[in-house]
PDB file of C-alpha atoms in Angstrom:
ATOM      1  CA  MET Y   1     -40.797  -2.753   5.599  1.00  0.00           C
ATOM      2  CA  PRO Y   2     -42.154   0.732   6.478  1.00  0.00           C
ATOM      3  CA  ILE Y   3     -39.783   3.151   8.118  1.00  0.00           C
ATOM      4  CA  SER Y   4     -40.688   3.815  11.737  1.00  0.00           C
ATOM      5  CA  LYS Y   5     -41.611   7.314  12.899  1.00  0.00           C
ATOM      6  CA  LEU Y   6     -38.398   7.433  14.911  1.00  0.00           C
ATOM      7  CA  ALA Y   7     -36.311   6.473  11.869  1.00  0.00           C
ATOM      8  CA  ARG Y   8     -38.065   9.133   9.788  1.00  0.00           C
ATOM      9  CA  ARG Y   9     -37.402  11.710  12.473  1.00  0.00           C
ATOM     10  CA  ARG Y  10     -33.735  10.756  12.570  1.00  0.00           C
ATOM     11  CA  THR Y  11     -33.544  10.971   8.786  1.00  0.00           C
ATOM     12  CA  ARG Y  12     -35.033  14.463   8.766  1.00  0.00           C
ATOM     13  CA  THR Y  13     -32.849  15.828  11.557  1.00  0.00           C
ATOM     14  CA  ALA Y  14     -29.543  14.131  10.727  1.00  0.00           C
ATOM     15  CA  PRO Y  15     -26.793  16.775  10.470  1.00  0.00           C
ATOM     16  CA  HIS Y  16     -25.377  17.417   7.040  1.00  0.00           C
ATOM     17  CA  LEU Y  17     -22.738  19.584   5.475  1.00  0.00           C
ATOM     18  CA  SER Y  18     -24.371  22.628   3.911  1.00  0.00           C
ATOM     19  CA  ASP Y  19     -23.965  22.721   0.138  1.00  0.00           C
ATOM     20  CA  ASP Y  20     -22.761  26.314   0.313  1.00  0.00           C
ATOM     21  CA  LEU Y  21     -20.321  25.904   3.218  1.00  0.00           C
ATOM     22  CA  SER Y  22     -16.832  26.957   2.143  1.00  0.00           C
ATOM     23  CA  VAL Y  23     -14.058  24.843   3.670  1.00  0.00           C
ATOM     24  CA  VAL Y  24     -10.577  26.306   4.170  1.00  0.00           C
ATOM     25  CA  CYS Y  25      -7.727  23.800   4.437  1.00  0.00           C
ATOM     26  CA  PHE Y  26      -4.462  24.974   5.971  1.00  0.00           C
ATOM     27  CA  GLY Y  27      -1.762  22.585   4.787  1.00  0.00           C
ATOM     28  CA  GLY Y  28       1.600  22.856   6.465  1.00  0.00           C
ATOM     29  CA  SER Y  29       4.553  21.171   8.092  1.00  0.00           C
ATOM     30  CA  ALA Y  30       7.709  22.557   9.695  1.00  0.00           C
ATOM     31  CA  GLY Y  31       7.218  26.212  10.582  1.00  0.00           C
ATOM     32  CA  GLY Y  32       3.491  26.064   9.925  1.00  0.00           C
ATOM     33  CA  LEU Y  33       2.496  26.739  13.525  1.00  0.00           C
ATOM     34  CA  ASP Y  34       3.581  30.378  13.356  1.00  0.00           C
ATOM     35  CA  ALA Y  35       1.482  30.883  10.241  1.00  0.00           C
ATOM     36  CA  TYR Y  36      -1.593  29.203  11.775  1.00  0.00           C
ATOM     37  CA  GLN Y  37      -1.308  31.476  14.793  1.00  0.00           C
ATOM     38  CA  THR Y  38      -0.919  34.636  12.734  1.00  0.00           C
ATOM     39  CA  ILE Y  39      -3.805  33.887  10.399  1.00  0.00           C
ATOM     40  CA  LEU Y  40      -6.264  32.733  13.059  1.00  0.00           C
ATOM     41  CA  SER Y  41      -5.473  35.642  15.353  1.00  0.00           C
ATOM     42  CA  GLN Y  42      -6.495  38.057  12.581  1.00  0.00           C
ATOM     43  CA  LEU Y  43      -9.741  36.320  11.626  1.00  0.00           C
ATOM     44  CA  PRO Y  44     -13.078  37.179  13.265  1.00  0.00           C
ATOM     45  CA  ASP Y  45     -15.175  34.359  14.679  1.00  0.00           C
ATOM     46  CA  ASP Y  46     -17.992  34.886  12.181  1.00  0.00           C
ATOM     47  CA  THR Y  47     -16.474  34.562   8.698  1.00  0.00           C
ATOM     48  CA  GLY Y  48     -18.987  31.857   7.784  1.00  0.00           C
ATOM     49  CA  LEU Y  49     -16.070  29.636   6.702  1.00  0.00           C
ATOM     50  CA  ALA Y  50     -15.009  26.307   8.192  1.00  0.00           C
ATOM     51  CA  PHE Y  51     -11.304  25.691   8.783  1.00  0.00           C
ATOM     52  CA  ILE Y  52      -9.313  22.465   8.944  1.00  0.00           C
ATOM     53  CA  ILE Y  53      -5.604  22.130   9.677  1.00  0.00           C
ATOM     54  CA  VAL Y  54      -3.846  19.235   7.949  1.00  0.00           C
ATOM     55  CA  ASN Y  55      -0.177  19.081   8.888  1.00  0.00           C
ATOM     56  CA  HIS Y  56       2.651  16.629   9.316  1.00  0.00           C
ATOM     57  CA  GLN Y  57       2.766  15.037  12.762  1.00  0.00           C
ATOM     58  CA  ALA Y  58       4.470  11.984  14.181  1.00  0.00           C
ATOM     59  CA  ALA Y  59       1.987   9.116  14.417  1.00  0.00           C
ATOM     60  CA  ASP Y  60       2.957   8.404  18.029  1.00  0.00           C
ATOM     61  CA  GLY Y  61       2.986  12.051  19.054  1.00  0.00           C
ATOM     62  CA  LYS Y  62       0.404  14.316  20.656  1.00  0.00           C
ATOM     63  CA  SER Y  63      -1.016  17.258  18.774  1.00  0.00           C
ATOM     64  CA  LEU Y  64      -0.322  20.439  20.710  1.00  0.00           C
ATOM     65  CA  LEU Y  65      -2.538  22.465  18.389  1.00  0.00           C
ATOM     66  CA  LEU Y  66      -5.601  21.817  20.539  1.00  0.00           C
ATOM     67  CA  ASP Y  67      -3.808  23.442  23.465  1.00  0.00           C
ATOM     68  CA  ILE Y  68      -2.073  26.248  21.576  1.00  0.00           C
ATOM     69  CA  LEU Y  69      -4.560  27.522  18.991  1.00  0.00           C
ATOM     70  CA  PRO Y  70      -7.387  28.520  21.395  1.00  0.00           C
ATOM     71  CA  HIS Y  71      -5.026  31.266  22.590  1.00  0.00           C
ATOM     72  CA  PHE Y  72      -5.118  32.772  19.082  1.00  0.00           C
ATOM     73  CA  THR Y  73      -8.788  32.464  18.089  1.00  0.00           C
ATOM     74  CA  THR Y  74     -12.214  32.695  19.691  1.00  0.00           C
ATOM     75  CA  MET Y  75     -13.554  30.059  17.294  1.00  0.00           C
ATOM     76  CA  PRO Y  76     -13.950  26.569  18.780  1.00  0.00           C
ATOM     77  CA  VAL Y  77     -10.872  24.414  18.079  1.00  0.00           C
ATOM     78  CA  VAL Y  78     -11.925  20.767  17.909  1.00  0.00           C
ATOM     79  CA  LEU Y  79     -10.347  17.407  17.125  1.00  0.00           C
ATOM     80  CA  VAL Y  80     -11.642  15.722  13.975  1.00  0.00           C
ATOM     81  CA  GLU Y  81     -13.748  12.645  14.739  1.00  0.00           C
ATOM     82  CA  ASP Y  82     -14.531   9.939  12.220  1.00  0.00           C
ATOM     83  CA  GLY Y  83     -17.942  10.702  10.753  1.00  0.00           C
ATOM     84  CA  GLY Y  84     -17.937  14.245  12.127  1.00  0.00           C
ATOM     85  CA  ILE Y  85     -19.710  17.056  10.265  1.00  0.00           C
ATOM     86  CA  MET Y  86     -17.922  20.353   9.680  1.00  0.00           C
ATOM     87  CA  ARG Y  87     -19.582  23.562  10.838  1.00  0.00           C
ATOM     88  CA  ALA Y  88     -18.900  27.157   9.936  1.00  0.00           C
ATOM     89  CA  ASP Y  89     -16.691  29.212  12.252  1.00  0.00           C
ATOM     90  CA  HIS Y  90     -14.943  26.171  13.730  1.00  0.00           C
ATOM     91  CA  VAL Y  91     -11.287  25.119  13.459  1.00  0.00           C
ATOM     92  CA  TYR Y  92     -10.713  21.380  13.025  1.00  0.00           C
ATOM     93  CA  VAL Y  93      -7.454  19.600  13.874  1.00  0.00           C
ATOM     94  CA  VAL Y  94      -6.597  16.142  12.508  1.00  0.00           C
ATOM     95  CA  PRO Y  95      -5.348  13.592  15.076  1.00  0.00           C
ATOM     96  CA  PRO Y  96      -1.720  12.435  14.777  1.00  0.00           C
ATOM     97  CA  GLY Y  97      -1.206   9.308  12.707  1.00  0.00           C
ATOM     98  CA  LYS Y  98      -4.445   9.743  10.783  1.00  0.00           C
ATOM     99  CA  ASP Y  99      -5.369  10.683   7.243  1.00  0.00           C
ATOM    100  CA  VAL Y 100      -8.582  12.612   6.753  1.00  0.00           C
ATOM    101  CA  ALA Y 101     -10.868  12.845   3.739  1.00  0.00           C
ATOM    102  CA  MET Y 102     -14.245  14.350   2.975  1.00  0.00           C
ATOM    103  CA  ALA Y 103     -16.836  11.752   2.050  1.00  0.00           C
ATOM    104  CA  GLY Y 104     -20.178  13.292   1.278  1.00  0.00           C
ATOM    105  CA  ASP Y 105     -21.489  14.840   4.476  1.00  0.00           C
ATOM    106  CA  ALA Y 106     -18.767  13.571   6.781  1.00  0.00           C
ATOM    107  CA  LEU Y 107     -15.069  13.665   7.558  1.00  0.00           C
ATOM    108  CA  ARG Y 108     -13.499  10.215   7.461  1.00  0.00           C
ATOM    109  CA  LEU Y 109     -10.374   9.207   9.349  1.00  0.00           C
ATOM    110  CA  THR Y 110      -8.117   6.325   8.372  1.00  0.00           C
ATOM    111  CA  ALA Y 111      -4.824   5.097   9.768  1.00  0.00           C
ATOM    112  CA  ARG Y 112      -1.944   6.633   7.861  1.00  0.00           C
ATOM    113  CA  ALA Y 113      -0.134   4.167   5.628  1.00  0.00           C
ATOM    114  CA  ALA Y 114       3.510   3.373   6.277  1.00  0.00           C
ATOM    115  CA  LEU Y 115       5.618   6.225   5.018  1.00  0.00           C
ATOM    116  CA  HIS Y 116       8.070   6.024   2.155  1.00  0.00           C
ATOM    117  CA  GLY Y 117       9.516   9.524   2.073  1.00  0.00           C
ATOM    118  CA  TRP Y 118       7.579  12.604   3.192  1.00  0.00           C
ATOM    119  CA  PRO Y 119       3.925  12.397   4.242  1.00  0.00           C
ATOM    120  CA  LYS Y 120       1.207  13.104   1.671  1.00  0.00           C
ATOM    121  CA  ASN Y 121      -1.698  13.675   4.046  1.00  0.00           C
ATOM    122  CA  VAL Y 122      -2.308  17.197   2.695  1.00  0.00           C
ATOM    123  CA  THR Y 123      -2.567  15.860  -0.867  1.00  0.00           C
ATOM    124  CA  HIS Y 124      -4.866  13.083   0.366  1.00  0.00           C
ATOM    125  CA  PHE Y 125      -7.299  15.533   1.947  1.00  0.00           C
ATOM    126  CA  LEU Y 126      -7.203  18.071  -0.882  1.00  0.00           C
ATOM    127  CA  SER Y 127      -8.109  15.427  -3.457  1.00  0.00           C
ATOM    128  CA  SER Y 128     -11.305  14.666  -1.550  1.00  0.00           C
ATOM    129  CA  LEU Y 129     -11.941  18.368  -0.870  1.00  0.00           C
ATOM    130  CA  ALA Y 130     -11.863  19.155  -4.593  1.00  0.00           C
ATOM    131  CA  ALA Y 131     -14.405  16.448  -5.350  1.00  0.00           C
ATOM    132  CA  ASP Y 132     -16.693  17.245  -2.431  1.00  0.00           C
ATOM    133  CA  ARG Y 133     -16.622  21.038  -2.063  1.00  0.00           C
ATOM    134  CA  GLN Y 134     -15.697  22.043  -5.641  1.00  0.00           C
ATOM    135  CA  LYS Y 135     -15.963  25.867  -5.868  1.00  0.00           C
ATOM    136  CA  GLN Y 136     -16.398  26.020  -2.089  1.00  0.00           C
ATOM    137  CA  ALA Y 137     -12.860  24.651  -1.591  1.00  0.00           C
ATOM    138  CA  ILE Y 138     -10.195  27.075  -0.359  1.00  0.00           C
ATOM    139  CA  VAL Y 139      -6.607  25.868   0.078  1.00  0.00           C
ATOM    140  CA  VAL Y 140      -3.808  27.628   1.977  1.00  0.00           C
ATOM    141  CA  ILE Y 141      -0.352  26.054   1.550  1.00  0.00           C
ATOM    142  CA  LEU Y 142       1.960  27.192   4.336  1.00  0.00           C
ATOM    143  CA  SER Y 143       5.517  26.621   5.546  1.00  0.00           C
ATOM    144  CA  GLY Y 144       6.705  23.034   5.277  1.00  0.00           C
ATOM    145  CA  PHE Y 145       9.213  20.613   3.825  1.00  0.00           C
ATOM    146  CA  ASP Y 146       8.808  18.790   0.503  1.00  0.00           C
ATOM    147  CA  SER Y 147       5.855  19.212  -1.859  1.00  0.00           C
ATOM    148  CA  ASP Y 148       2.840  17.809  -0.021  1.00  0.00           C
ATOM    149  CA  GLY Y 149      -0.395  19.264  -1.388  1.00  0.00           C
ATOM    150  CA  ALA Y 150       0.965  20.281  -4.779  1.00  0.00           C
ATOM    151  CA  ASP Y 151      -0.261  17.175  -6.611  1.00  0.00           C
ATOM    152  CA  ALA Y 152      -3.890  17.969  -5.724  1.00  0.00           C
ATOM    153  CA  LEU Y 153      -3.940  21.654  -6.646  1.00  0.00           C
ATOM    154  CA  ARG Y 154      -4.878  21.088 -10.289  1.00  0.00           C
ATOM    155  CA  ALA Y 155      -7.986  19.243  -9.112  1.00  0.00           C
ATOM    156  CA  ILE Y 156      -8.814  22.114  -6.754  1.00  0.00           C
ATOM    157  CA  LYS Y 157      -8.532  24.656  -9.582  1.00  0.00           C
ATOM    158  CA  ALA Y 158     -10.420  22.464 -12.057  1.00  0.00           C
ATOM    159  CA  SER Y 159     -13.329  22.292  -9.595  1.00  0.00           C
ATOM    160  CA  GLY Y 160     -13.403  26.081  -9.198  1.00  0.00           C
ATOM    161  CA  GLY Y 161     -11.596  26.372  -5.858  1.00  0.00           C
ATOM    162  CA  ILE Y 162      -9.169  29.034  -4.641  1.00  0.00           C
ATOM    163  CA  VAL Y 163      -5.492  28.431  -3.781  1.00  0.00           C
ATOM    164  CA  PHE Y 164      -3.236  30.515  -1.538  1.00  0.00           C
ATOM    165  CA  ALA Y 165       0.456  30.010  -0.832  1.00  0.00           C
ATOM    166  CA  GLN Y 166       2.613  31.657   1.793  1.00  0.00           C
ATOM    167  CA  GLU Y 167       5.191  34.166   0.567  1.00  0.00           C
ATOM    168  CA  PHE Y 168       8.527  32.370   0.503  1.00  0.00           C
ATOM    169  CA  ASP Y 169      10.443  34.888   2.595  1.00  0.00           C
ATOM    170  CA  THR Y 170       7.857  34.670   5.411  1.00  0.00           C
ATOM    171  CA  ALA Y 171       7.990  30.857   5.592  1.00  0.00           C
ATOM    172  CA  LYS Y 172      10.521  29.111   7.822  1.00  0.00           C
ATOM    173  CA  GLN Y 173      10.554  26.237   5.333  1.00  0.00           C
ATOM    174  CA  PRO Y 174       9.377  27.415   1.889  1.00  0.00           C
ATOM    175  CA  ASP Y 175       9.436  24.020   0.106  1.00  0.00           C
ATOM    176  CA  MET Y 176       5.664  23.483   0.190  1.00  0.00           C
ATOM    177  CA  PRO Y 177       4.751  27.012  -0.977  1.00  0.00           C
ATOM    178  CA  ILE Y 178       7.397  26.864  -3.729  1.00  0.00           C
ATOM    179  CA  SER Y 179       6.085  23.500  -4.936  1.00  0.00           C
ATOM    180  CA  ALA Y 180       2.548  24.895  -4.921  1.00  0.00           C
ATOM    181  CA  VAL Y 181       3.530  27.924  -7.012  1.00  0.00           C
ATOM    182  CA  ASP Y 182       5.405  25.679  -9.452  1.00  0.00           C
ATOM    183  CA  THR Y 183       2.097  24.008 -10.371  1.00  0.00           C
ATOM    184  CA  GLY Y 184       0.779  27.291 -11.786  1.00  0.00           C
ATOM    185  CA  CYS Y 185      -2.396  26.874  -9.703  1.00  0.00           C
ATOM    186  CA  VAL Y 186      -1.796  29.471  -6.973  1.00  0.00           C
ATOM    187  CA  ASP Y 187      -4.157  32.462  -7.046  1.00  0.00           C
ATOM    188  CA  PHE Y 188      -2.593  34.422  -4.176  1.00  0.00           C
ATOM    189  CA  LEU Y 189       1.017  34.460  -2.917  1.00  0.00           C
ATOM    190  CA  LEU Y 190       0.796  36.385   0.353  1.00  0.00           C
ATOM    191  CA  SER Y 191       2.160  36.753   3.866  1.00  0.00           C
ATOM    192  CA  PRO Y 192       0.100  35.092   6.644  1.00  0.00           C
ATOM    193  CA  GLY Y 193      -1.311  38.466   7.676  1.00  0.00           C
ATOM    194  CA  ASP Y 194      -2.441  39.247   4.140  1.00  0.00           C
ATOM    195  CA  ILE Y 195      -3.877  35.738   3.756  1.00  0.00           C
ATOM    196  CA  ALA Y 196      -6.067  36.485   6.787  1.00  0.00           C
ATOM    197  CA  LYS Y 197      -7.251  39.750   5.188  1.00  0.00           C
ATOM    198  CA  GLU Y 198      -8.179  37.968   1.967  1.00  0.00           C
ATOM    199  CA  LEU Y 199     -10.004  35.177   3.824  1.00  0.00           C
ATOM    200  CA  ARG Y 200     -12.007  37.816   5.692  1.00  0.00           C
ATOM    201  CA  ARG Y 201     -12.934  39.409   2.382  1.00  0.00           C
ATOM    202  CA  ILE Y 202     -13.981  36.075   0.894  1.00  0.00           C
ATOM    203  CA  GLY Y 203     -16.074  35.279   3.954  1.00  0.00           C
ATOM    204  CA  GLU Y 204     -17.843  38.651   3.815  1.00  0.00           C
ATOM    205  CA  GLN Y 205     -18.460  38.312   0.085  1.00  0.00           C
ATOM    206  CA  ARG Y 206     -19.911  34.804   0.358  1.00  0.00           C
ATOM    207  CA  THR Y 207     -22.082  35.755   3.339  1.00  0.00           C
ATOM    208  CA  HIS Y 208     -23.456  38.674   1.316  1.00  0.00           C
ATOM    209  CA  GLN Y 209     -24.172  36.337  -1.606  1.00  0.00           C
ATOM    210  CA  LYS Y 210     -26.060  33.915   0.660  1.00  0.00           C
ATOM    211  CA  VAL Y 211     -28.156  36.725   2.138  1.00  0.00           C
ATOM    212  CA  HIS Y 212     -28.895  38.128  -1.318  1.00  0.00           C
ATOM    213  CA  ALA Y 213     -29.897  34.681  -2.606  1.00  0.00           C
ATOM    214  CA  ALA Y 214     -32.187  34.119   0.401  1.00  0.00           C
ATOM    215  CA  VAL Y 215     -33.857  37.509  -0.054  1.00  0.00           C
ATOM    216  CA  THR Y 216     -34.304  36.930  -3.770  1.00  0.00           C
ATOM    217  CA  ALA Y 217     -35.849  33.516  -3.184  1.00  0.00           C
ATOM    218  CA  SER Y 218     -38.305  34.770  -0.548  1.00  0.00           C
TER     219      SER Y 218
END
Protein backbone atom coordinates (compact mmCIF):
# COMPACT_ATOMS: atom_id res chain seq x y z
CA MET A 1 0.00 0.00 0.00
CA PRO A 2 1.54 3.39 -0.96
CA ILE A 3 2.36 5.77 1.83
CA SER A 4 0.07 8.80 1.85
CA LYS A 5 1.48 12.30 1.38
CA LEU A 6 0.59 13.08 4.98
CA ALA A 7 2.44 9.98 6.24
CA ARG A 8 5.48 10.91 4.15
CA ARG A 9 5.40 14.42 5.54
CA ARG A 10 5.23 13.08 9.08
CA THR A 11 8.12 10.73 8.37
CA ARG A 12 10.29 13.56 7.06
CA THR A 13 9.54 15.96 9.91
CA ALA A 14 9.47 13.54 12.84
CA PRO A 15 11.86 14.78 15.56
CA HIS A 16 14.97 12.73 16.13
CA LEU A 17 17.96 12.79 18.41
CA SER A 18 20.91 14.31 16.57
CA ASP A 19 23.75 11.84 16.07
CA ASP A 20 26.24 14.35 17.42
CA LEU A 21 24.24 15.48 20.47
CA SER A 22 26.25 14.87 23.64
CA VAL A 23 24.13 13.79 26.61
CA VAL A 24 25.28 14.51 30.17
CA CYS A 25 23.81 12.30 32.89
CA PHE A 26 23.99 13.53 36.47
CA GLY A 27 23.62 10.49 38.71
CA GLY A 28 23.10 11.13 42.38
CA SER A 29 21.23 10.39 45.57
CA ALA A 30 21.49 11.85 49.07
CA GLY A 31 23.26 15.20 48.96
CA GLY A 32 23.08 15.38 45.18
CA LEU A 33 20.80 18.42 45.11
CA ASP A 34 23.56 20.76 46.27
CA ALA A 35 25.83 19.50 43.51
CA TYR A 36 23.13 19.87 40.83
CA GLN A 37 22.55 23.45 41.92
CA THR A 38 26.23 24.34 41.94
CA ILE A 39 26.97 22.82 38.54
CA LEU A 40 23.91 24.19 36.75
CA SER A 41 24.36 27.67 38.19
CA GLN A 42 27.84 27.82 36.63
CA LEU A 43 26.86 26.55 33.18
CA PRO A 44 25.77 28.90 30.38
CA ASP A 45 22.52 28.16 28.56
CA ASP A 46 24.26 27.46 25.25
CA THR A 47 26.76 24.65 25.88
CA GLY A 48 25.21 22.56 23.11
CA LEU A 49 24.91 19.66 25.59
CA ALA A 50 21.73 17.99 26.83
CA PHE A 51 21.44 17.21 30.54
CA ILE A 52 19.43 14.57 32.38
CA ILE A 53 19.23 14.09 36.14
CA VAL A 54 18.76 10.50 37.31
CA ASN A 55 18.53 10.29 41.09
CA HIS A 56 16.98 8.23 43.83
CA GLN A 57 13.44 9.30 44.71
CA ALA A 58 10.60 7.66 46.57
CA ALA A 59 8.11 6.19 44.10
CA ASP A 60 5.17 7.84 45.88
CA GLY A 61 6.92 11.18 46.31
CA LYS A 62 6.93 14.38 44.28
CA SER A 63 10.07 15.58 42.57
CA LEU A 64 10.94 19.04 43.84
CA LEU A 65 13.66 19.43 41.22
CA LEU A 66 11.21 20.96 38.74
CA ASP A 67 10.49 23.71 41.25
CA ILE A 68 14.01 24.20 42.59
CA LEU A 69 16.36 23.92 39.61
CA PRO A 70 14.89 26.77 37.49
CA HIS A 71 16.25 29.10 40.18
CA PHE A 72 19.78 27.93 39.31
CA THR A 73 19.74 27.77 35.50
CA THR A 74 18.23 29.64 32.57
CA MET A 75 17.96 26.41 30.59
CA PRO A 76 14.46 24.90 30.42
CA VAL A 77 13.96 22.27 33.14
CA VAL A 78 11.45 19.69 31.93
CA LEU A 79 9.96 16.41 33.13
CA VAL A 80 10.89 13.37 31.05
CA GLU A 81 7.93 12.02 29.07
CA ASP A 82 7.78 8.55 27.59
CA GLY A 83 8.85 8.81 23.96
CA GLY A 84 10.27 12.30 24.44
CA ILE A 85 13.26 13.48 22.39
CA MET A 86 16.18 15.17 24.12
CA ARG A 87 17.29 18.60 22.92
CA ALA A 88 20.48 20.51 23.52
CA ASP A 89 20.54 23.10 26.30
CA HIS A 90 17.67 21.50 28.22
CA VAL A 91 17.70 19.85 31.66
CA TYR A 92 15.55 16.71 31.96
CA VAL A 93 14.22 15.34 35.25
CA VAL A 94 12.98 11.75 35.61
CA PRO A 95 9.58 11.32 37.33
CA PRO A 96 9.55 9.57 40.73
CA GLY A 97 8.99 5.83 40.60
CA LYS A 98 10.18 5.52 37.02
CA ASP A 99 13.23 4.07 35.31
CA VAL A 100 14.41 5.79 32.15
CA ALA A 101 16.40 4.43 29.22
CA MET A 102 17.46 5.69 25.83
CA ALA A 103 15.98 3.68 22.98
CA GLY A 104 17.08 4.95 19.62
CA ASP A 105 15.64 8.42 19.18
CA ALA A 106 13.53 8.47 22.32
CA LEU A 107 13.58 8.34 26.10
CA ARG A 108 11.54 5.44 27.46
CA LEU A 109 9.97 5.33 30.90
CA THR A 110 9.05 2.15 32.74
CA ALA A 111 7.70 1.53 36.21
CA ARG A 112 10.54 0.85 38.61
CA ALA A 113 10.74 -2.76 39.73
CA ALA A 114 10.28 -3.62 43.39
CA LEU A 115 13.43 -2.76 45.25
CA HIS A 116 15.72 -5.26 46.93
CA GLY A 117 18.37 -3.02 48.46
CA TRP A 118 19.37 0.33 46.97
CA PRO A 119 17.93 1.57 43.67
CA LYS A 120 19.86 0.94 40.45
CA ASN A 121 18.10 3.47 38.23
CA VAL A 122 21.38 5.28 37.45
CA THR A 123 22.99 2.03 36.29
CA HIS A 124 19.87 1.24 34.24
CA PHE A 125 20.04 4.54 32.37
CA LEU A 126 23.81 4.53 31.88
CA SER A 127 23.73 1.09 30.28
CA SER A 128 21.37 2.39 27.60
CA LEU A 129 23.30 5.67 27.30
CA ALA A 130 26.52 3.80 26.52
CA ALA A 131 24.85 1.82 23.76
CA ASP A 132 22.95 4.75 22.27
CA ARG A 133 25.27 7.75 22.59
CA GLN A 134 28.67 5.97 22.67
CA LYS A 135 31.39 8.67 22.51
CA GLN A 136 28.71 11.34 23.01
CA ALA A 137 27.95 9.98 26.50
CA ILE A 138 29.11 12.04 29.48
CA VAL A 139 28.51 10.75 33.02
CA VAL A 140 28.76 12.74 36.26
CA ILE A 141 28.51 10.64 39.44
CA LEU A 142 27.63 12.85 42.40
CA SER A 143 26.90 12.53 46.12
CA GLY A 144 24.84 9.50 47.06
CA PHE A 145 24.60 6.30 49.04
CA ASP A 146 25.69 2.87 47.77
CA SER A 147 27.23 2.21 44.36
CA ASP A 148 24.51 2.96 41.82
CA GLY A 149 26.00 3.76 38.41
CA ALA A 150 29.33 2.03 38.96
CA ASP A 151 28.35 -1.21 37.20
CA ALA A 152 27.71 0.65 33.93
CA LEU A 153 30.87 2.76 33.81
CA ARG A 154 32.97 0.15 32.00
CA ALA A 155 30.40 0.17 29.20
CA ILE A 156 30.54 3.97 29.08
CA LYS A 157 34.34 3.93 28.78
CA ALA A 158 34.35 1.07 26.26
CA SER A 159 32.03 3.11 24.02
CA GLY A 160 34.31 6.16 24.20
CA GLY A 161 32.37 8.21 26.77
CA ILE A 162 33.67 10.48 29.53
CA VAL A 163 33.19 9.89 33.28
CA PHE A 164 33.33 12.45 36.09
CA ALA A 165 33.03 11.83 39.82
CA GLN A 166 32.59 14.33 42.61
CA GLU A 167 35.56 14.87 44.92
CA PHE A 168 34.88 12.87 48.06
CA ASP A 169 35.38 15.71 50.53
CA THR A 170 32.82 17.89 48.69
CA ALA A 171 30.12 15.19 48.70
CA LYS A 172 27.71 14.88 51.62
CA GLN A 173 27.55 11.14 50.94
CA PRO A 174 30.64 9.98 49.02
CA ASP A 175 29.63 6.32 48.50
CA MET A 176 28.64 6.71 44.84
CA PRO A 177 31.74 8.71 43.82
CA ILE A 178 34.01 6.29 45.72
CA SER A 179 32.39 3.29 44.02
CA ALA A 180 32.80 5.01 40.65
CA VAL A 181 36.51 5.67 41.23
CA ASP A 182 37.02 2.07 42.37
CA THR A 183 36.05 0.89 38.87
CA GLY A 184 39.10 2.62 37.39
CA CYS A 185 36.85 4.29 34.79
CA VAL A 186 36.74 7.86 36.14
CA ASP A 187 38.48 10.45 33.95
CA PHE A 188 37.98 13.46 36.24
CA LEU A 189 37.64 13.62 40.05
CA LEU A 190 36.57 17.20 40.70
CA SER A 191 34.50 19.50 42.88
CA PRO A 192 31.07 20.50 41.48
CA GLY A 193 32.41 23.92 40.50
CA ASP A 194 35.31 22.40 38.58
CA ILE A 195 32.99 19.85 36.95
CA ALA A 196 30.99 22.80 35.59
CA LYS A 197 34.18 24.38 34.19
CA GLU A 198 35.15 21.15 32.44
CA LEU A 199 31.64 20.67 31.01
CA ARG A 200 31.80 24.21 29.62
CA ARG A 201 35.12 23.39 27.99
CA ILE A 202 33.77 20.18 26.48
CA GLY A 203 30.72 22.00 25.15
CA GLU A 204 32.85 24.72 23.54
CA GLN A 205 35.20 22.16 22.04
CA ARG A 206 32.40 20.05 20.55
CA THR A 207 30.59 23.11 19.20
CA HIS A 208 33.82 24.19 17.50
CA GLN A 209 34.22 20.71 16.01
CA LYS A 210 30.67 20.78 14.62
CA VAL A 211 31.20 24.21 13.06
CA HIS A 212 34.53 23.12 11.57
CA ALA A 213 32.96 19.95 10.15
CA ALA A 214 30.08 21.94 8.63
CA VAL A 215 32.46 24.45 7.04
CA THR A 216 34.67 21.69 5.69
CA ALA A 217 31.70 19.87 4.19
CA SER A 218 30.29 22.98 2.49
